[in-house]
mmCIF file of C-alpha atoms in Angstrom:
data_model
loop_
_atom_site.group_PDB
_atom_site.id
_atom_site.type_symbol
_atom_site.label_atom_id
_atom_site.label_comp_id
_atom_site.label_asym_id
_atom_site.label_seq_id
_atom_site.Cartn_x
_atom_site.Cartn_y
_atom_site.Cartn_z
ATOM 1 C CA UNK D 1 69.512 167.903 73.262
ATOM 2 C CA UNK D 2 69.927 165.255 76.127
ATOM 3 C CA UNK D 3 71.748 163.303 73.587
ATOM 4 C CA UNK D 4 74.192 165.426 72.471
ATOM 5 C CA UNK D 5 74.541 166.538 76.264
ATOM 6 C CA UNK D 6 75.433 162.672 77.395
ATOM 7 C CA UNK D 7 77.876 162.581 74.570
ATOM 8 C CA UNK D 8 79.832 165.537 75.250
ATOM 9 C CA UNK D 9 80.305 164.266 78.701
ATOM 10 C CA UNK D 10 81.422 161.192 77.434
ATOM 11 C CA UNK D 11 84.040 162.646 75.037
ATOM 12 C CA UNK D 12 85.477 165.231 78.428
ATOM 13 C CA UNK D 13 86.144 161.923 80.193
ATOM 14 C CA UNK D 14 86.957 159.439 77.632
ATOM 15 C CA UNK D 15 90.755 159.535 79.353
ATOM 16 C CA UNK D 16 89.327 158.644 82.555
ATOM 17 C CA UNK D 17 86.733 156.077 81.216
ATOM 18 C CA UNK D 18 89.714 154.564 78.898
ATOM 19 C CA UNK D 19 92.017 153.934 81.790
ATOM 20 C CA UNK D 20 88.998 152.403 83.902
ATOM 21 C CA UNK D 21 87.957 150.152 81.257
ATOM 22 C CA UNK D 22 91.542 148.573 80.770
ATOM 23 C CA UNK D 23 92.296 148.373 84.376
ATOM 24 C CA UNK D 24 89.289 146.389 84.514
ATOM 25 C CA UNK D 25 90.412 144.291 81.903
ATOM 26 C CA UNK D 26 93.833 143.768 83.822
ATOM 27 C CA UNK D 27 92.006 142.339 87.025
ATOM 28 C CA UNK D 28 89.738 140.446 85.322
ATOM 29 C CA UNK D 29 91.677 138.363 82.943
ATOM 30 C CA UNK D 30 93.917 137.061 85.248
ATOM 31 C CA UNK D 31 91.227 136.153 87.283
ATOM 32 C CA UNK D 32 89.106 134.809 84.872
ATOM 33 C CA UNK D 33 92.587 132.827 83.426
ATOM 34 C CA UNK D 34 93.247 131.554 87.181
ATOM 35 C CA UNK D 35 89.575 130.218 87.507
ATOM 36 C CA UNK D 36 89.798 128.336 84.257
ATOM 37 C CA UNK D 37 93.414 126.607 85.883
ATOM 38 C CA UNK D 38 91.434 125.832 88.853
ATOM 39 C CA UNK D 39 88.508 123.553 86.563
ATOM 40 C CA UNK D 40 91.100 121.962 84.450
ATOM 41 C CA UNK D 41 91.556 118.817 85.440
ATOM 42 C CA UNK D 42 95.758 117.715 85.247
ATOM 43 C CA UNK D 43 96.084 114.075 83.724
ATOM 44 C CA UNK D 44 92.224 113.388 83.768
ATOM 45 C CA UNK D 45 92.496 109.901 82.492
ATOM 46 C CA UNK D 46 95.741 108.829 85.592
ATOM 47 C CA UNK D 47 92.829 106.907 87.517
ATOM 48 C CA UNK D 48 91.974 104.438 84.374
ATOM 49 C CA UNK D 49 95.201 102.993 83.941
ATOM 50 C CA UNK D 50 95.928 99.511 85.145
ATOM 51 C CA UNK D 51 99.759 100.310 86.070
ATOM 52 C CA UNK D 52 101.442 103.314 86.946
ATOM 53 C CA UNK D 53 105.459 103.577 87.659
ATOM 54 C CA UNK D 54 107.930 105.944 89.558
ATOM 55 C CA UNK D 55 110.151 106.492 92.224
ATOM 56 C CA UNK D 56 110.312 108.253 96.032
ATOM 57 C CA UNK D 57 112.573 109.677 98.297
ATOM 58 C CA UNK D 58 112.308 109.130 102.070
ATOM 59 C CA UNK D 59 113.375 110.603 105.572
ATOM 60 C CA UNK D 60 112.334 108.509 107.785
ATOM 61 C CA UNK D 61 113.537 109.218 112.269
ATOM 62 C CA UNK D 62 113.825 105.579 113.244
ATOM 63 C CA UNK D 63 115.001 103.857 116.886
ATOM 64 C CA UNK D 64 114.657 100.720 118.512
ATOM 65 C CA UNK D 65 111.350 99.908 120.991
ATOM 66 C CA UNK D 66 113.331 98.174 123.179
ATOM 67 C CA UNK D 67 112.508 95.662 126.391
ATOM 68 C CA UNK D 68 115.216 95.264 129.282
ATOM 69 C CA UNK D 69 116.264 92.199 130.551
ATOM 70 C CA UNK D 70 115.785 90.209 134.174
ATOM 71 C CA UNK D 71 119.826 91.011 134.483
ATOM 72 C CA UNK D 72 118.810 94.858 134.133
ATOM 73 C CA UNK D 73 115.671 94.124 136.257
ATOM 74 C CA UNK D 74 118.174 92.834 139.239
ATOM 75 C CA UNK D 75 120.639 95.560 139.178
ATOM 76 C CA UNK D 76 117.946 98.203 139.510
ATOM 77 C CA UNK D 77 116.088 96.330 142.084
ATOM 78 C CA UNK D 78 119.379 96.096 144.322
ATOM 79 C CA UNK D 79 119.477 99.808 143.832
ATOM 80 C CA UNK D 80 115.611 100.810 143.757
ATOM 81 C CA UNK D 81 116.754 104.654 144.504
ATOM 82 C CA UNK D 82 118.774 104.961 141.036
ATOM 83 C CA UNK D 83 122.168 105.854 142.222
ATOM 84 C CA UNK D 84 125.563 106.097 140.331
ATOM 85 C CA UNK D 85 125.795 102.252 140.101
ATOM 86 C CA UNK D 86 122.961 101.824 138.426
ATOM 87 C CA UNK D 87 123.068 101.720 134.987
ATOM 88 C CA UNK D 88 120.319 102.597 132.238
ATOM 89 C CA UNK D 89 119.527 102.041 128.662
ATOM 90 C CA UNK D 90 117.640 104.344 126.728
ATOM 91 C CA UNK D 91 116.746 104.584 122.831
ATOM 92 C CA UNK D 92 117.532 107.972 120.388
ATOM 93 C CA UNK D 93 115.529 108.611 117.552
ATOM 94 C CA UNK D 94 118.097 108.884 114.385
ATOM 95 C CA UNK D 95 117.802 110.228 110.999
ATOM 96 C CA UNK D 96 118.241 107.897 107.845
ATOM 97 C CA UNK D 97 117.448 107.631 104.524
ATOM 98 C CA UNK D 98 115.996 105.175 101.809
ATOM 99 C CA UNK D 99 114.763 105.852 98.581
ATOM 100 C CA UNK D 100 113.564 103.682 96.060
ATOM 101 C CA UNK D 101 110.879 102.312 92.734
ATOM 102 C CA UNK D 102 106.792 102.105 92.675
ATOM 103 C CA UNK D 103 104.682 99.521 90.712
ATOM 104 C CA UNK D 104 101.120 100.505 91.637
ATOM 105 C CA UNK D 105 98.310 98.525 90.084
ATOM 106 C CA UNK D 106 94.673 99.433 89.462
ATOM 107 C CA UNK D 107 92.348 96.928 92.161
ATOM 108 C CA UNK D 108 89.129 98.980 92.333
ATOM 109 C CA UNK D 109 87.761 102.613 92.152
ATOM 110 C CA UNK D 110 89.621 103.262 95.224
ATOM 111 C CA UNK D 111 91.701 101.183 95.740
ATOM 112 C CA UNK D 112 95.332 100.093 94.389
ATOM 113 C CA UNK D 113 98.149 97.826 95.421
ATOM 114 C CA UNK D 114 101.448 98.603 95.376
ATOM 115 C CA UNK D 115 104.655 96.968 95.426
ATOM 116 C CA UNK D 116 107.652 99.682 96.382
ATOM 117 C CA UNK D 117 111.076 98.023 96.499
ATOM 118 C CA UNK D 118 113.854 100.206 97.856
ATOM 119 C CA UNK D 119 116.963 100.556 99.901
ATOM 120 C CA UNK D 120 117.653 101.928 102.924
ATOM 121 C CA UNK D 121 120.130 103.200 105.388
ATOM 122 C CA UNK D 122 119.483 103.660 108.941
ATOM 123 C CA UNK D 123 121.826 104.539 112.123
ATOM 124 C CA UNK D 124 119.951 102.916 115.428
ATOM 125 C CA UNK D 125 121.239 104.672 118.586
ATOM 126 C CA UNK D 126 121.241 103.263 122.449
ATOM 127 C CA UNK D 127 122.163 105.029 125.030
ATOM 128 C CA UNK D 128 123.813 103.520 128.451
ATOM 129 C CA UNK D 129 124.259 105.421 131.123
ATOM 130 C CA UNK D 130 126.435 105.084 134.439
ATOM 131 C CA UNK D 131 128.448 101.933 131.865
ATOM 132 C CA UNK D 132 131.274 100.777 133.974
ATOM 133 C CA UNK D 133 134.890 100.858 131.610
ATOM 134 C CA UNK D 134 137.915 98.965 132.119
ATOM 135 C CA UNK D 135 139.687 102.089 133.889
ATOM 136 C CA UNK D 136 137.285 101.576 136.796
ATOM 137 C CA UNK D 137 135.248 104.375 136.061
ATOM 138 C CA UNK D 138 131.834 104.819 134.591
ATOM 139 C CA UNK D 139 130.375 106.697 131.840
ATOM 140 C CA UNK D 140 127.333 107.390 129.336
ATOM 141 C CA UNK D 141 127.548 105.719 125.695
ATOM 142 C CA UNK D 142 125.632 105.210 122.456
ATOM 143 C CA UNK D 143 126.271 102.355 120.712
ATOM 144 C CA UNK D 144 125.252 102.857 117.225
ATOM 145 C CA UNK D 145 123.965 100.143 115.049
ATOM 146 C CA UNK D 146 124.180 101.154 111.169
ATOM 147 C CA UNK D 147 122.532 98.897 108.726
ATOM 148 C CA UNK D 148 121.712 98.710 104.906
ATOM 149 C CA UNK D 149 118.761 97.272 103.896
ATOM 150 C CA UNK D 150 116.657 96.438 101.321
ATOM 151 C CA UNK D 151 113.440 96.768 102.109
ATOM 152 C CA UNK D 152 110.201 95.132 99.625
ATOM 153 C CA UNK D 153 106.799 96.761 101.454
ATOM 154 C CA UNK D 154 103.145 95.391 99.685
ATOM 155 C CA UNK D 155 101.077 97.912 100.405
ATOM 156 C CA UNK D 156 97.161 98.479 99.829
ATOM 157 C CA UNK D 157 95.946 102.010 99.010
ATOM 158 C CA UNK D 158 92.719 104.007 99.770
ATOM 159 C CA UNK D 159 91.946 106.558 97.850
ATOM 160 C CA UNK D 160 88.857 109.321 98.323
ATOM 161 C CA UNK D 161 87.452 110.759 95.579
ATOM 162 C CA UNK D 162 89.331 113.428 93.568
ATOM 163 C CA UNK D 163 88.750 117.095 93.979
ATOM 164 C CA UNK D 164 90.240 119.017 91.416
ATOM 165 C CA UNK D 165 93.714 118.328 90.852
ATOM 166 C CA UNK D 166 94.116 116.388 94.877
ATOM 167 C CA UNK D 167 92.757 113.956 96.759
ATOM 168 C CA UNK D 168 93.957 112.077 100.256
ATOM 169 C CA UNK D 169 94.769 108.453 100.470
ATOM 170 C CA UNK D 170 95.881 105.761 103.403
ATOM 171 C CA UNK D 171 97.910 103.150 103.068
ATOM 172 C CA UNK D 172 98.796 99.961 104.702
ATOM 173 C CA UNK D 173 100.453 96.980 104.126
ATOM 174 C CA UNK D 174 103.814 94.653 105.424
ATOM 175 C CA UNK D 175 107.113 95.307 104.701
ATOM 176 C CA UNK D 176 109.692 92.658 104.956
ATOM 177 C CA UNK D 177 113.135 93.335 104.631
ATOM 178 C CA UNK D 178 116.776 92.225 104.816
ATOM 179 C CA UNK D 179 119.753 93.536 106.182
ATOM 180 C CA UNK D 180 123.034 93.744 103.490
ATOM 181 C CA UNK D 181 125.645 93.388 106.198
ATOM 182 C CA UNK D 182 126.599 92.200 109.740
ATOM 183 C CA UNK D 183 124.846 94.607 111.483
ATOM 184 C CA UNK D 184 126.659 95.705 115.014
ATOM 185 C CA UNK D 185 127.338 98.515 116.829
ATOM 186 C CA UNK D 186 131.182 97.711 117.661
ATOM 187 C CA UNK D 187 133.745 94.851 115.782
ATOM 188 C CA UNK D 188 134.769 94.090 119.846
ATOM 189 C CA UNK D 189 132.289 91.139 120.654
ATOM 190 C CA UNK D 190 132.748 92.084 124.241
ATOM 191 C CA UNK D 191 131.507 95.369 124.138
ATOM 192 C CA UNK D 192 129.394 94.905 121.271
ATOM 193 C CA UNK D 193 125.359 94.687 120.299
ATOM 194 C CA UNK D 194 124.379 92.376 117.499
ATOM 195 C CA UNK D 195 121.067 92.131 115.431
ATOM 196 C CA UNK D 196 119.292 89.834 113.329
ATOM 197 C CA UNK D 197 119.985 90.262 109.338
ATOM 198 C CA UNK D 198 115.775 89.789 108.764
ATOM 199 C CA UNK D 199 113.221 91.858 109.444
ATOM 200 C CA UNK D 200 109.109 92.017 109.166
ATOM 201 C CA UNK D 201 107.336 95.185 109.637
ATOM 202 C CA UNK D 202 103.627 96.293 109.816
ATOM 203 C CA UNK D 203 103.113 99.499 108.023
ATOM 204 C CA UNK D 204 100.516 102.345 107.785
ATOM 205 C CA UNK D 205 100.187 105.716 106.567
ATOM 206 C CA UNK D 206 98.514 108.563 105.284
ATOM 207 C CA UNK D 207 99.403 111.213 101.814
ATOM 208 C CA UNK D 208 98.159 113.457 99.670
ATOM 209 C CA UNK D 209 97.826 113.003 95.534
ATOM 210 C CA UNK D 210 98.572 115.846 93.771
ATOM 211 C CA UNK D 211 98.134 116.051 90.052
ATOM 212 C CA UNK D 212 100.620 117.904 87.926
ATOM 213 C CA UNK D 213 100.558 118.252 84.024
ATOM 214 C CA UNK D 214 103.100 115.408 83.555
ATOM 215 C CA UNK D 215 103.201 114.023 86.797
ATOM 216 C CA UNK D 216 101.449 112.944 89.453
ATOM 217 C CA UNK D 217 103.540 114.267 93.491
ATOM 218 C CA UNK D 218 102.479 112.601 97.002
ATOM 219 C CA UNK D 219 103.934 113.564 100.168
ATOM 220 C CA UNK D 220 103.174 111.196 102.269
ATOM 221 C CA UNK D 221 103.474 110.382 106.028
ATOM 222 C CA UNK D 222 103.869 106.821 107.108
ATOM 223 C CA UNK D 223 104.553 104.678 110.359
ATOM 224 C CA UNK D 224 106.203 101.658 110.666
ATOM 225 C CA UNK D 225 106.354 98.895 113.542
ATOM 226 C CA UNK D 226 109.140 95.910 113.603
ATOM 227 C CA UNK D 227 107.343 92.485 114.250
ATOM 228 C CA UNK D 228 110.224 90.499 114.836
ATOM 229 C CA UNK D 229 112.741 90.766 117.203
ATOM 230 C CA UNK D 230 116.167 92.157 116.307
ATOM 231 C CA UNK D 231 118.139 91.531 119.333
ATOM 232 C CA UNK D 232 121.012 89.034 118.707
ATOM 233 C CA UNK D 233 122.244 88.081 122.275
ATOM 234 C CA UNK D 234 125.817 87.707 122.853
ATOM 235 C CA UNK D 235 128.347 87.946 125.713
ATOM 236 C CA UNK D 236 128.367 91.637 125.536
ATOM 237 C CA UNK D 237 127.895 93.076 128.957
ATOM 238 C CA UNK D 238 125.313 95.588 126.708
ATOM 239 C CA UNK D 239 123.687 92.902 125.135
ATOM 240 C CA UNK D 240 122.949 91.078 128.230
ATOM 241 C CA UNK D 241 120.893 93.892 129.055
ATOM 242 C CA UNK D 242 118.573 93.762 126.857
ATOM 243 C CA UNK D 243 116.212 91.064 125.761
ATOM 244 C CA UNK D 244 114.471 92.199 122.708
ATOM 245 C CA UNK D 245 114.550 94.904 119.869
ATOM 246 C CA UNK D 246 112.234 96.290 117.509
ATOM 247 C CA UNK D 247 112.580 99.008 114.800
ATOM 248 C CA UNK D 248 109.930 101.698 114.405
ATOM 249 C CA UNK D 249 110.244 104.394 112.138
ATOM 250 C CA UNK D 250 108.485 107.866 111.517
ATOM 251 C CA UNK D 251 108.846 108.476 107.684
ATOM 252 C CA UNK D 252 108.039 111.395 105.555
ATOM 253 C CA UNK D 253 107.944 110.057 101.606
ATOM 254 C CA UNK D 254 107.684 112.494 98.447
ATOM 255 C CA UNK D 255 106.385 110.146 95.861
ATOM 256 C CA UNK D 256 107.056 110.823 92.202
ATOM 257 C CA UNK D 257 104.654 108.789 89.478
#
């Protein structure tokens, strides 16, 4: 009797339990699909090859560090209180761009070297302020210094241990480099800044792997610190106020391998 009871129930709600049963079904497959994603490991072998290729793009802020010279020193020590005579340089951070090739090789576990050739263009701003002019007058100017470069940065890379389909790295490494033109801020000697056509430059950095089906993408954050000094004096009133030059960049890199 209880039997027959339980299945008479059953057959006054088998709309109700019908609908339940596949919206269950709906939420859990997906889920269940989604998990599955999650544990399957994209391009499980990457880490076991000796060589790996590809490419990145970079925008990097860059400006010069710069140091004044004892001819700037004087003419703000005969005015210690800063007035309209006095004049002063400043740096600008500029945008640029430089994009080029990876050859990363297999050292260790966790570690890799990389070679990562590329070319890059970069617009160096300095600001003086209170400049006298021919007129007589005085005013505030940037003289811009645009280079091309090509750029050939060793680098060593330390990888943690994968989790999933990611894992963080640093990197670090030198990056010498060599300017394509005549690099100067103006063609008019006189009121012109020069810099040196070679360039040396201690890197270091930090990213992110993350593995794709086909590919492997790494944004990645790296600094970068001139060693040599760029300033190329000449008898530019600009240039004689200034005794050295370094570049430093900020650079935010999307690796594709």
């Amino acid at each position: 009797m209880a039997s027959t009871y339980i299945w008479h129930k059953l057959y006054l709600y088998r709309t109700k339990i019908s609908l339940l049963t596949l919206l269950a079904i709906l939420i859990v497959a997906p889920a269940a699909d989604a998990q599955k994603r999650i544990n399957t490991l994209n391009k499980p072998d990457y880490d076991f090859k000796t060589i790996h290729y590809g490419f990145y793009l970079a925008a990097p802020l860059t400006r010069y560090h710069i140091q004044h010279s004892q001819e700037y020193a004087d003419q703000l020590a005969a005015d210690p209180a800063g007035g309209e005579g006095v004049i002063n340089v400043n740096t600008k951070f500029s945008p640029g761009f430089y994009t080029g090739l990876v050859l990363n090789v297999r050292v260790a576990d966790n570690l890799d070297a990389r070679f990562v050739p590329g070319v890059g263009f970069y617009s160096r701003k300095i600001e003086f302020a209170n400049m006298p002019q021919e007129t007589g007058e005085v005013q505030t100017e940037d003289k811009t210094i645009s280079s091309t470069m090509v750029e050939l940065p060793f680098l060593l890379k330390f990888k943690a241990k994968r989790r999933s389909n990611a894992r963080m790295y640093l990197v670090a490494g030198v990056k010498p480099g060599i300017d394509l033109g005549s690099a100067r801020s103006d063609e008019n000697p006189d009121r012109g800044l020069a810099v040196e056509k070679f360039d040396v430059a201690l890197e270091y950095g930090f990213g992110v792997d993350m593995f794709y089906p086909f590919f492997k993408f790494a944004p990645e954050l790296r600094f970068s610190h001139g060693l040599i000094n760029q300033h190329k004096l000449t008898q530019s009133q600009y240039s004689r106020l200034l005794q050295k030059q370094t570049n430093h960049n900020i650079s935010l890199i999307l690796f594709f391998e």
